[in-house]
Coordinates of C-alpha atoms and ligand atoms in Angstrom, one line a residue:
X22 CA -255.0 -119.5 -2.1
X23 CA -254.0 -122.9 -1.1
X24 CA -250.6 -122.5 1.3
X25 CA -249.4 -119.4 0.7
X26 CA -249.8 -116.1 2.3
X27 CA -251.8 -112.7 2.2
X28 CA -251.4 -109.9 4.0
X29 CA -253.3 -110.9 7.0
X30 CA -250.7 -113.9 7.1
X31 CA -247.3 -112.9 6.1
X32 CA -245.9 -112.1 10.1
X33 CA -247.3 -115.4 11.7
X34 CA -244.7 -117.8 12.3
X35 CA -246.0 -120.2 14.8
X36 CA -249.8 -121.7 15.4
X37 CA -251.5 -120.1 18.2
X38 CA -252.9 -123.5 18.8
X39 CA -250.8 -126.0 19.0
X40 CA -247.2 -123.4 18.9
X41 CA -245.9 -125.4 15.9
X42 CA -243.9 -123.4 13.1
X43 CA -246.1 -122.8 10.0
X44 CA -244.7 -122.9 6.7
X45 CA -247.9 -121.6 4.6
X46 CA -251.4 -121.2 4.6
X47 CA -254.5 -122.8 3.0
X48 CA -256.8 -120.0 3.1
X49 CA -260.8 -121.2 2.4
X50 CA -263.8 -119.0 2.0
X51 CA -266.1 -119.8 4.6
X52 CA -269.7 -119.2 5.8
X53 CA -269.7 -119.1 9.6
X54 CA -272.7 -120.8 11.1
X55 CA -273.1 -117.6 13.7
X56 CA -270.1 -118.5 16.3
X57 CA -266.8 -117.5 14.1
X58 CA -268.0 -114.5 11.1
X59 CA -268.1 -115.3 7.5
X60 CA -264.6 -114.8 6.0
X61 CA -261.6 -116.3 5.0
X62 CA -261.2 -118.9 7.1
X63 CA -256.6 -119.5 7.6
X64 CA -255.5 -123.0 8.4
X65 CA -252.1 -123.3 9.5
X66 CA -249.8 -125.8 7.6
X67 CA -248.8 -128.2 8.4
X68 CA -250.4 -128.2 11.7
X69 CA -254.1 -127.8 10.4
X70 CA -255.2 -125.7 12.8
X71 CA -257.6 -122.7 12.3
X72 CA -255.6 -119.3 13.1
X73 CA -257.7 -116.0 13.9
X74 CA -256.1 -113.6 12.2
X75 CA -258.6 -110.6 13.2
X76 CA -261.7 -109.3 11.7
X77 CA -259.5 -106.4 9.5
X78 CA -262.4 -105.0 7.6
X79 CA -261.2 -101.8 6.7
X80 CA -262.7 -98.4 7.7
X81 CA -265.1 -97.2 4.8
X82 CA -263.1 -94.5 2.3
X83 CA -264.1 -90.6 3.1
X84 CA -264.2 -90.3 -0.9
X85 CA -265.2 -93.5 -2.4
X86 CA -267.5 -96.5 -2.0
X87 CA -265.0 -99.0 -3.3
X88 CA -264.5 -101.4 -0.3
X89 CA -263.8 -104.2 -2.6
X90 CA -260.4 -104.4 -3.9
X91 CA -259.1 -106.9 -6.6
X92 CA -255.9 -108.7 -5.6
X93 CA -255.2 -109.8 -9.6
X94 CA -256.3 -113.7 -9.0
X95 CA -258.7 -116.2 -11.6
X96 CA -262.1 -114.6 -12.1
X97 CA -265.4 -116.5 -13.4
X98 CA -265.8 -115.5 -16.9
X99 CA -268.5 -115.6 -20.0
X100 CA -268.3 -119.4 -21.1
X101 CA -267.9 -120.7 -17.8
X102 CA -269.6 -123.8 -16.4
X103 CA -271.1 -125.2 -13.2
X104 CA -271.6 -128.7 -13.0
X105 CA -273.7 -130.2 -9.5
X106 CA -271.9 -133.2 -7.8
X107 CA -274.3 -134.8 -5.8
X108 CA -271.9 -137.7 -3.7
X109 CA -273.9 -140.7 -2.4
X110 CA -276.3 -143.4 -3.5
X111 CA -278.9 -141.1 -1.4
X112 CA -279.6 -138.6 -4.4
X113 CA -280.9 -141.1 -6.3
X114 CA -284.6 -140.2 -7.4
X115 CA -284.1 -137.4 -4.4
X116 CA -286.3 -134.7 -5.9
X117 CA -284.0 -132.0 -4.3
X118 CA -281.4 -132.9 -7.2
X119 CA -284.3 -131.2 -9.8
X120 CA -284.7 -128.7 -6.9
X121 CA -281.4 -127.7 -6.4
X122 CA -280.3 -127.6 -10.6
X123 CA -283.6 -125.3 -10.9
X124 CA -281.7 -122.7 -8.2
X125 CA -278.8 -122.8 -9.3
X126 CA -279.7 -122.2 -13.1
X127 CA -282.3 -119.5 -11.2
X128 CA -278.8 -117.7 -9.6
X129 CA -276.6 -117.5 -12.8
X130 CA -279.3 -116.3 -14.8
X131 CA -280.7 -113.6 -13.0
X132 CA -279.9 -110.8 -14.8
X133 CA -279.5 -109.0 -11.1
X134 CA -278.4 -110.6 -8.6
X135 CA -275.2 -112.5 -10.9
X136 CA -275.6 -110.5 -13.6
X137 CA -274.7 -107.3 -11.4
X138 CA -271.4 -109.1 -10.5
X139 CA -270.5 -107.7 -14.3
X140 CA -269.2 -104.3 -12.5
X141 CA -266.3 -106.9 -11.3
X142 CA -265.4 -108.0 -14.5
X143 CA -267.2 -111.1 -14.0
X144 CA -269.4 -113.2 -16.9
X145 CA -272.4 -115.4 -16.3
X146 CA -272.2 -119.2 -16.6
X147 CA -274.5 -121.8 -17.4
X148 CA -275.1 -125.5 -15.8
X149 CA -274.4 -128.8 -17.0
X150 CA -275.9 -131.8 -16.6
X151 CA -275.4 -133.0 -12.9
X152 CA -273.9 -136.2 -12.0
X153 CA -274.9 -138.4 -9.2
X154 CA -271.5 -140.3 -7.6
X155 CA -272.7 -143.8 -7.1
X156 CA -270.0 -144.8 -4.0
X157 CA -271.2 -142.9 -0.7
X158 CA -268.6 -140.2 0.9
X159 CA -267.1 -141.1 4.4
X160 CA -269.0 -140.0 7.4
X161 CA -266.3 -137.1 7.7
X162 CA -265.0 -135.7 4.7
X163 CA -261.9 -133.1 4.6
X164 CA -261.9 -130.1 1.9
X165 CA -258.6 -131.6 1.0
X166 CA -260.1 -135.0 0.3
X167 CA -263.1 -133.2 -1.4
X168 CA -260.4 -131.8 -3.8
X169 CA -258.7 -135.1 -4.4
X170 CA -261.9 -136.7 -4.8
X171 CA -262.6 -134.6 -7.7
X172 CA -259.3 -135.0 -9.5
X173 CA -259.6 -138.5 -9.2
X174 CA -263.8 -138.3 -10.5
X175 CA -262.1 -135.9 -13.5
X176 CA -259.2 -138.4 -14.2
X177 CA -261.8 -141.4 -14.9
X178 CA -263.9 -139.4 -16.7
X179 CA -266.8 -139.5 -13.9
X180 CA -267.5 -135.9 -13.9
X181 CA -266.9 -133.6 -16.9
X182 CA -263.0 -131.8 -17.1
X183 CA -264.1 -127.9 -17.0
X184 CA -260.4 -127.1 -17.1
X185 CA -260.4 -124.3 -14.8
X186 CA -263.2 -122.8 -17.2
X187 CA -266.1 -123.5 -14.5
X188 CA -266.5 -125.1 -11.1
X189 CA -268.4 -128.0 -9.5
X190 CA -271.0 -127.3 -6.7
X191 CA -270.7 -130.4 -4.0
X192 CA -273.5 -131.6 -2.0
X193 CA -273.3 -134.1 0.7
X194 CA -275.9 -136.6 2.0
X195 CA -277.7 -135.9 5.5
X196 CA -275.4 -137.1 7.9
X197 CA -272.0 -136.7 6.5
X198 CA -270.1 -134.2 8.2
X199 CA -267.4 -131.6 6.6
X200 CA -264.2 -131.0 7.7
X201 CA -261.7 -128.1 7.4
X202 CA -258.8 -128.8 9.7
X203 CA -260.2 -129.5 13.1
X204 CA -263.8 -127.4 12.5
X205 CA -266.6 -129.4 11.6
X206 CA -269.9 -128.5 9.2
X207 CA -273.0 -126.7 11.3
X208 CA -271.0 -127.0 14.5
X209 CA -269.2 -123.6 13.2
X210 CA -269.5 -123.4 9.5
X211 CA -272.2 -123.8 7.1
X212 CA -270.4 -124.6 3.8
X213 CA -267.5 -123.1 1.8
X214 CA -265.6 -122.7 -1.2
X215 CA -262.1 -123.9 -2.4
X216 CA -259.7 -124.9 -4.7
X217 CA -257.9 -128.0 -5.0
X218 CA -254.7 -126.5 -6.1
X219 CA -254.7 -122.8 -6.1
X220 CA -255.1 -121.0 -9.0
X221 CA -255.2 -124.4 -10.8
X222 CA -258.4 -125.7 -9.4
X223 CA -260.9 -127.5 -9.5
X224 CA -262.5 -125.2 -8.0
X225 CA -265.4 -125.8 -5.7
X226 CA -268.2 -125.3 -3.5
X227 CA -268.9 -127.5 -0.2
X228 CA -272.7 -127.5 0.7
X229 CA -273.5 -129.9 3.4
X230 CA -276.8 -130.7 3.9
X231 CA -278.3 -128.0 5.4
X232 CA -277.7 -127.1 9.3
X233 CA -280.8 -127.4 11.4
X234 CA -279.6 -123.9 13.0
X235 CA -277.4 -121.0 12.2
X236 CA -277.6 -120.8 8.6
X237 CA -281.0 -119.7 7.7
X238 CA -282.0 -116.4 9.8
X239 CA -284.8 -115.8 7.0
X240 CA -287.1 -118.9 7.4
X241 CA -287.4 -123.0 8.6
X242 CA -287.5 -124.4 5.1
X243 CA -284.4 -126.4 5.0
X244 CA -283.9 -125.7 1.2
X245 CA -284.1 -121.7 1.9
X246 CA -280.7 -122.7 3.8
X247 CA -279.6 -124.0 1.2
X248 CA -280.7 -121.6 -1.6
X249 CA -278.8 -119.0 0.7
X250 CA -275.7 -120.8 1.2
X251 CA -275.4 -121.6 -2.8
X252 CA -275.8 -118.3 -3.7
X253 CA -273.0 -116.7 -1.0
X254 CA -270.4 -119.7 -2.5
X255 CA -271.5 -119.4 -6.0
X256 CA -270.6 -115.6 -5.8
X257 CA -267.9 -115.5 -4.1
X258 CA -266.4 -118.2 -5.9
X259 CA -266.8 -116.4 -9.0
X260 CA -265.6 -113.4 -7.7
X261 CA -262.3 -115.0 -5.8
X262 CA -262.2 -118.2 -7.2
X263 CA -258.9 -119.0 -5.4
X264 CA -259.6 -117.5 -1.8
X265 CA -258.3 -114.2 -1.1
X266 CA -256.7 -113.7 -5.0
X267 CA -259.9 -112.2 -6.3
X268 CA -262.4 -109.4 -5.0
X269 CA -262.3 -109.4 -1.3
X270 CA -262.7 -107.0 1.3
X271 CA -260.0 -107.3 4.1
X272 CA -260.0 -110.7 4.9
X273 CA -263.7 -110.9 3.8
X274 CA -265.5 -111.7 0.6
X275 CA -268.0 -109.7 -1.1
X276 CA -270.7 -111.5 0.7
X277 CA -269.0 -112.5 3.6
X278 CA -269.0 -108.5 4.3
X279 CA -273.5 -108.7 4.0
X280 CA -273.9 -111.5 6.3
X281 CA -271.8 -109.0 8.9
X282 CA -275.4 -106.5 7.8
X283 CA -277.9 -109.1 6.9
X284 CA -281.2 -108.9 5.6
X285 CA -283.1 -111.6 3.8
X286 CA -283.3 -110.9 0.4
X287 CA -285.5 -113.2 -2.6
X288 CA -284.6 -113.6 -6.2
X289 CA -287.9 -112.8 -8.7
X290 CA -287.7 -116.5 -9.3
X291 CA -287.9 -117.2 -5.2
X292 CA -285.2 -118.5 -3.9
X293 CA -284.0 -117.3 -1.1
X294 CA -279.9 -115.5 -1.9
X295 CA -277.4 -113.8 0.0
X296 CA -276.7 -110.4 -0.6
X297 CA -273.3 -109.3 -2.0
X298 CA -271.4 -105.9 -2.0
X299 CA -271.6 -103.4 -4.7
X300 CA -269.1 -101.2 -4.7
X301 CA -271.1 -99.4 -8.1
X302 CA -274.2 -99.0 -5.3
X303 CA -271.7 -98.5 -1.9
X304 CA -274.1 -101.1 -0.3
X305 CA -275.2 -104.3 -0.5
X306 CA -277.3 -105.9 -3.2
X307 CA -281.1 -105.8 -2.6
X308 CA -283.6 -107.1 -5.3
Ligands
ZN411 ZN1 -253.5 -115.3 4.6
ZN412 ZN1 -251.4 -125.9 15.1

């Protein structure tokens, strides 16, 4: 939901932070790397500034396992498309970029773990061929210049138009760090998912490369970090493809709300996922 407001939002007039008036929100869904929780992340505009608007998970229904509620936004549907944006000269004849197409084909297709998202009205997409962007990113790069990156790549025809009908997963180079307002990547997030323009899109995921701590509590491989912060974004981007419009739970997404009871889970094909709620189980997904 880029600068707007939810719920959690509507009464706050003034940034904590900084005490400048706020005219809207851009709310981002966003894996905490262990300090902050998993959840959707409110930065004040136009200050920029990160606002804690509580945890506000709701207590669990006497009479009904539904925790996840649908606030009437985009959802990921049959036809839809992913397309891998690796940014930088470095992923040339990286083996990862094979690596990483192989997992995320592995996610979409497995009849379980995505296929299970079916019980929120949600299809199953398939992967294009990736593209590798030849000019390196800036050493810090903002979610907002993310977005306007991929405008501009979509404009010149460097990356294929989806036209709201898919998303692009976007991986950065060792070294490069991600912004959202003032928080930086692996210092308190792990990666996260966005929209350039609300419900317009592009939609997106941000997966730095992976954090040497706090986003892996299954093993040391630094692609299992990464295997498990694709498949939180992927989900929850298909599931509230603008954040905090689609399935959500409180001010959480539907995985957001697993990492709070986590357990390291494996696809049949390997890679290591993050578990999402079910409200048709009334727990979390296991394999
Ligand atoms: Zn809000
Ligand atoms: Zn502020």
């Amino acid at each position: 939901m880029q600068e707007g407001r939810c719920e959690y939002c509507s009464e706050i007039g003034k940034c904590a932070v900084c005490g400048s008036a706020i005219e809207s929100f851009r709310h981002v869904g966003v894996r905490g790397s262990g300090k902050i929780h998993s959840a959707i992340w409110h930065y004040a505009y136009p200050c920029g500034h990160r606002i804690d608007v509580g945890k506000e998970q709701p207590a669990k229904p006497q009479a009904s396992s539904n925790l996840a509620v649908y606030n009437g936004g985009p959802l990921w549907k049959d036809g839809y498309e992913w397309v891998n944006i690796f940014w930088g000269t470095y992923w040339n004849n990286q083996p990862w970029v094979q690596f990483i197409d192989r997992a995320v084909e592995d996610i979409e297709k497995n009849a379980s773990y995505s296929g299970g998202l079916n019980q929120y009205n949600v299809g199953k997409g398939s992967l294009k061929s990736h593209v590798i962007i030849q000019d390196d990113p800036p050493s810090t790069i903002s979610n907002q210049a993310i977005g306007s990156s991929l405008v501009s790549w979509i404009n010149s025809g460097t990356i294929p138009d989806l036209g709201g009908k898919g998303a692009y997963n976007v991986f950065l180079p060792p070294g490069i760090t991600a912004t959202l307002g003032t928080d930086t990547s692996c210092s308190v997030f792990c990666d996260y998912h966005d929209s350039a323009s609300g419900n317009k899109g592009p939609y997106f995921t941000c997966e730095p490369y992976p954090c040497t701590t706090g986003c892996n509590q299954c093993t040391s491989s630094a692609f299992d970090t990464m295997t498990q912060g694709l498949s939180e974004e992927m989900t929850e981007l298909k599931t509230d493809m603008n954040p905090g419009t689609g399935w959500v739970i409180g001010n959480e997404e539907i995985c957001d709300y697993c990492d709070a009871h986590f357990v390291c889970n494996r696809i049949s094909t390997g890679e290591y996922v993050n578990a999402w709620y079910s409200n048709a189980a009334g727990a979390c997904w296991k394999p």
